[in-house]
Coordinates of C-alpha atoms in Angstrom, one line a residue:
X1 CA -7.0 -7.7 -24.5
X2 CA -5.9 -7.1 -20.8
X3 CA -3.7 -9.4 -19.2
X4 CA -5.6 -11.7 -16.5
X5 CA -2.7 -12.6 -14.8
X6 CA -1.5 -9.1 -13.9
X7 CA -1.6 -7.5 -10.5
X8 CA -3.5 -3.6 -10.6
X9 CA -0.7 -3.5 -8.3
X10 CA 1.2 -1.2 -10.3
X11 CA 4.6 -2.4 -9.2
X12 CA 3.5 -6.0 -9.3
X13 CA 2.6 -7.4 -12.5
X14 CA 3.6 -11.0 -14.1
X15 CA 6.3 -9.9 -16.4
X16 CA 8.4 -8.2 -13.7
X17 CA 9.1 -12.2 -12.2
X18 CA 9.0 -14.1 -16.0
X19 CA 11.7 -10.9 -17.5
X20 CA 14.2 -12.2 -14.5
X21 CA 17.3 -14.5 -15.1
X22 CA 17.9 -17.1 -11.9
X23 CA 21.6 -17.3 -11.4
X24 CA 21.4 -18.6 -7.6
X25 CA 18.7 -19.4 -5.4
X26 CA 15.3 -19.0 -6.5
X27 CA 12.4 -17.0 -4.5
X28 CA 10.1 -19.1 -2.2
X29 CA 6.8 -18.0 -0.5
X30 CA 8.1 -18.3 3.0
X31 CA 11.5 -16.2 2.2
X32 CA 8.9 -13.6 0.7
X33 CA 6.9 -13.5 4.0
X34 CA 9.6 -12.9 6.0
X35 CA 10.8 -10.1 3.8
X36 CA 7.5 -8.7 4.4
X37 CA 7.7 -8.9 8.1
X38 CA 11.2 -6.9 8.0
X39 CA 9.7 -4.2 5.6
X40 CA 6.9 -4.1 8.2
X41 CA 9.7 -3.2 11.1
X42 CA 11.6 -0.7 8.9
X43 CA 8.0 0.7 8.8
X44 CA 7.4 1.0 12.4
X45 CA 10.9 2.0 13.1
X46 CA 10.2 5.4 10.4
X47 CA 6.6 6.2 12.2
X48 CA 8.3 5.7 15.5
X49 CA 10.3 8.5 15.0
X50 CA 8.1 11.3 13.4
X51 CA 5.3 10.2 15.6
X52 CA 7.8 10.9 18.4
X53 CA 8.3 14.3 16.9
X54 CA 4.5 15.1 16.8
X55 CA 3.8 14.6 20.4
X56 CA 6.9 16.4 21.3
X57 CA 7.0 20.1 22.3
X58 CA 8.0 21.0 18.7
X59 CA 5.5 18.9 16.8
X60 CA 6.3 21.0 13.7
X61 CA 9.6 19.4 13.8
X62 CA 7.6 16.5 12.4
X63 CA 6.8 17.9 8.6
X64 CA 10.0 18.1 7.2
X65 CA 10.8 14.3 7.8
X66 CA 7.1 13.4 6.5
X67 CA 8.1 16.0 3.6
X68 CA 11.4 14.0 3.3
X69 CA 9.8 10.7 3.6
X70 CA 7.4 11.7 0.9
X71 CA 9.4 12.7 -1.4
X72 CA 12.0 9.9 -0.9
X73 CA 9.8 7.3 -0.6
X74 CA 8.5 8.5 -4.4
X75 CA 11.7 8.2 -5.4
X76 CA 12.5 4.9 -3.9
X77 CA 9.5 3.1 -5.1
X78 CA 10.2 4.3 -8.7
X79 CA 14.0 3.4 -8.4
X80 CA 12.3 -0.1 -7.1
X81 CA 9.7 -0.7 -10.0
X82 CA 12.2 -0.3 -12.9
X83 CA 15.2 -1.9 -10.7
X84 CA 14.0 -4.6 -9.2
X85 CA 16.8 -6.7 -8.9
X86 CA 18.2 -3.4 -6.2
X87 CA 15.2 -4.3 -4.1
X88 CA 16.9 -5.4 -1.5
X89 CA 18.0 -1.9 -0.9
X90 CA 15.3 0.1 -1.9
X91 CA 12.3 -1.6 -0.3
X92 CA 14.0 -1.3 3.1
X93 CA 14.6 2.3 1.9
X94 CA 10.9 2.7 0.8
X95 CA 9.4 1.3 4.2
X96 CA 11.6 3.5 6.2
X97 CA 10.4 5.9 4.5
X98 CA 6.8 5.8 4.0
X99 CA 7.3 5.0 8.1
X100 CA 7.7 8.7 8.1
X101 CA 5.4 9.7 6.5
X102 CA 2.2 7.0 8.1
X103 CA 4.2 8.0 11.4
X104 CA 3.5 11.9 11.5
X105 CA -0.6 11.9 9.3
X106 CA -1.5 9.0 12.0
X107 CA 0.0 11.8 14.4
X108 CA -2.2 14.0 13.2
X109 CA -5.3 12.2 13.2
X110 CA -4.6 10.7 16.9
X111 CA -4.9 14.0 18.2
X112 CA -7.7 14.9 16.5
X113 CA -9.5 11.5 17.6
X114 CA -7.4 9.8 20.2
X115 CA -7.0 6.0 20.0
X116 CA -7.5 6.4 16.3
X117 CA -4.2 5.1 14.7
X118 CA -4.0 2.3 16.8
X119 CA -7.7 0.9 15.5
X120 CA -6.9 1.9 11.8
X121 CA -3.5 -0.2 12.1
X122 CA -5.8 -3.3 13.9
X123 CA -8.3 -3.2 11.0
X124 CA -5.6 -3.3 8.2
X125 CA -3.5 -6.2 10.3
X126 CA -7.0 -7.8 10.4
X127 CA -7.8 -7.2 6.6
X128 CA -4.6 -8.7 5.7
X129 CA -5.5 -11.9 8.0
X130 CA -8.6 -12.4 6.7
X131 CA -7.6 -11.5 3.0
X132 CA -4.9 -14.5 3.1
X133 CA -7.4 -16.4 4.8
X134 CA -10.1 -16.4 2.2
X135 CA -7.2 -17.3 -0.9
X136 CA -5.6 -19.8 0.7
X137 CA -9.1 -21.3 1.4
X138 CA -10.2 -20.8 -1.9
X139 CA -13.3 -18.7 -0.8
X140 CA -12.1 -15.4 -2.7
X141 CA -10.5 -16.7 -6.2
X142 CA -7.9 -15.1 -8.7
X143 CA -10.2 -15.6 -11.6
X144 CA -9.9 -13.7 -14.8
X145 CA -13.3 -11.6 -14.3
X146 CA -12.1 -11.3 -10.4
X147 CA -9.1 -9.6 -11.5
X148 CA -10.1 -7.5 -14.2
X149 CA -13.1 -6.3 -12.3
X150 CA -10.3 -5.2 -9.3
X151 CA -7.9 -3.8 -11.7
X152 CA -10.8 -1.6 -13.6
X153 CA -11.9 -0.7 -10.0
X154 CA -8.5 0.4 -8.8
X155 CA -8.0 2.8 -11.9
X156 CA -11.2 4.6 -11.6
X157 CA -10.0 5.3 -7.8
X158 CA -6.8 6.8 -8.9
X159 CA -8.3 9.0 -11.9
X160 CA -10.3 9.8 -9.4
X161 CA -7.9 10.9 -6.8
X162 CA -6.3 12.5 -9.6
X163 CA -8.9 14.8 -10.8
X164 CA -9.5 15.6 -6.9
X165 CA -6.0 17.0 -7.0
X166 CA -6.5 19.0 -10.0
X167 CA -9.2 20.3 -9.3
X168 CA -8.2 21.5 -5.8
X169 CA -4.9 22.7 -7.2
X170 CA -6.9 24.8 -10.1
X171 CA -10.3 25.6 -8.9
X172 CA -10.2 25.4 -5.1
X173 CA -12.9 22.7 -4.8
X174 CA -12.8 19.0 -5.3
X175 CA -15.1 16.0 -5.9
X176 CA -18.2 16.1 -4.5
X177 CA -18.5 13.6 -1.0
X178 CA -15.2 12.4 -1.9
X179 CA -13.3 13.8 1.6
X180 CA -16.8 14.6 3.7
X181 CA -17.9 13.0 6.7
X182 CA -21.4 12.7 5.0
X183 CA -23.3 9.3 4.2
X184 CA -22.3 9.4 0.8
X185 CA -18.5 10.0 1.6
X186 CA -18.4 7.1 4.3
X187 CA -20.2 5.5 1.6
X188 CA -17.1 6.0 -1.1
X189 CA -14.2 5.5 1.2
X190 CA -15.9 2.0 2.5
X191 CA -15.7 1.3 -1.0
X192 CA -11.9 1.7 -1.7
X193 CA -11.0 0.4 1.4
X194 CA -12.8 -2.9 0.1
X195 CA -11.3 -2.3 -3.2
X196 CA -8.2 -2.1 -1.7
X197 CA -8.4 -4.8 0.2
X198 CA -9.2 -7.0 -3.0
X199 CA -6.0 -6.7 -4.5
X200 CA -4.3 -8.1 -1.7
X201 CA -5.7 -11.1 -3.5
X202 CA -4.0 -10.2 -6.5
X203 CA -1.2 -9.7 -4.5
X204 CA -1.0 -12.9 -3.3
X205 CA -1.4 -14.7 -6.6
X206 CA 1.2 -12.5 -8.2
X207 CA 3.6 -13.2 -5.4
X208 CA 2.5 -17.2 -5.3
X209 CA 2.9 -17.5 -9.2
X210 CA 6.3 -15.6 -9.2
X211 CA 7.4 -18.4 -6.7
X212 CA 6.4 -21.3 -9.1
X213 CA 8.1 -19.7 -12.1
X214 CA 11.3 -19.7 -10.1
X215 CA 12.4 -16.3 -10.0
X216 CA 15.3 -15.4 -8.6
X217 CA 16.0 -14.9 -4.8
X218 CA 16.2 -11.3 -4.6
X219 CA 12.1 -11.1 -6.3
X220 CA 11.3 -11.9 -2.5
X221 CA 12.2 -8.2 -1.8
X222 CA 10.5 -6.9 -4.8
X223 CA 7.3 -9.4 -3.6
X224 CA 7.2 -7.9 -0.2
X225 CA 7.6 -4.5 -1.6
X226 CA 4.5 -4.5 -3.9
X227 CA 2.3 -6.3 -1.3
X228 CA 3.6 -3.8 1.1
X229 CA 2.6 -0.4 -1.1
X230 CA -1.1 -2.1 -1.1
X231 CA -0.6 -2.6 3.1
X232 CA 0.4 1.4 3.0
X233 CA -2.7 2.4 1.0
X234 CA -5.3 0.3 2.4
X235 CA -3.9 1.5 5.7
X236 CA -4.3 5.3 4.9
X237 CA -8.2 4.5 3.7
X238 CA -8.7 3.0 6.8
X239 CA -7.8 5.6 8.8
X240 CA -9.4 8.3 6.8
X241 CA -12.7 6.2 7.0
X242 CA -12.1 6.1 10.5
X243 CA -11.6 10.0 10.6
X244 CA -14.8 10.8 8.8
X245 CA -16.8 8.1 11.2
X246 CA -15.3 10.0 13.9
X247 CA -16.9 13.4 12.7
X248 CA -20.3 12.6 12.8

């Protein structure tokens, strides 16, 4: 039977707090928010720089620090998931470099539709306001069937995105409305970006329940590292809805 207190956050599930030994100071909500905030700067301070690049007169200059960040930001999450107690290092890492890499696509999609980026990163700052909102309020709750509905939602997405990939790497094509600006593809990215937005929820009660089990200091990092990962991803669906809105 799945676990109903697990995150679909891949890198944020119960047993990454409960399998840590407190030697020191244990993790706190507040500690975890301000970890988040400074994640959120390295972010900015990555994107700063390649979306500097892309409105330069060499905006090609751009790719191989996205390619960089791409790749190292891969590598830092993964270093992250099975290390957390290096978080502190590798989240700041990871933020840095996923900066790059939001930094140079939002770039790409300002150009194409000025004033763009700057909306999607308003509607996932508001998302996140009115996601914490609705949990602390009690109006959206961590309930067993609440999260297992999220987490089954979450996996479809990513087999999803994952036999898009295939099939555009085999067969040339992909799934049907999945990337179009038609009804039915604003239709499907409305419905990740919600999905995505749920498990900031999940994120929230993983992060709150890690704090009560008094795990050590240094799960603050690896809390604002997972919640961050779901910030990066409901970001990108925001601005690709945005995009598609913008074609019609």
């Amino acid at each position: 039977m799945a676990n109903p207190l697990r995150s679909s956050n891949p890198v944020l599930r119960e047993k990454t707090f409960s399998g840590q030994i407190v030697t020191g100071q244990e993790m706190t909500l507040q500690g975890t928010v301000n970890k988040t905030g400074l994640l959120l700067l390295f972010v900015v301070i990555g994107a700063a720089w390649t979306w500097g690049l892309a409105h330069s007169e060499t905006p090609e200059a751009a790719l191989p620090w996205m390619m960089g960040g791409l790749i190292g930001g891969l590598i830092a999450c993964l270093v992250t998931v099975f290390k957390p107690n290096w978080s502190p290092l590798t989240a700041p890492v990871y933020a840095a470099l996923e900066g790059l890499v939001l930094g140079g696509i939002s770039a790409l999609f300002d150009k194409s539709y000025p004033g763009i980026a700057i909306q999607a990163v308003g509607l996932t700052f508001a998302t996140l306001f009115v996601m914490l909102l609705a949990y602390k309020t009690g109006i959206i709750r961590a309930t067993r069937g609440f999260k297992l509905g999220v987490i089954a939602a979450t996996g479809a997405i990513f087999l999803v995105y994952l036999v898009n990939i295939g099939l555009r790497f085999f067969l040339h094509t992909e799934v049907p409305g999945l990337n179009s600006a038609t009804p039915l593809g604003i239709g499907i990215s409305v419905v990740i970006v919600v999905i995505a937005a749920l498990n900031l929820i999940l994120d929230f009660d993983l992060i709150e329940r890690g704090a009560r089990m008094g795990a050590p200091k240094y799960m603050e990092w690896y809390g604002a590292f997972a919640l961050m990962v779901t910030l990066v991803w409901l970001y990108m669906e925001i601005l690709r809805l945005l995009g598609k809105t913008r074609q019609r």
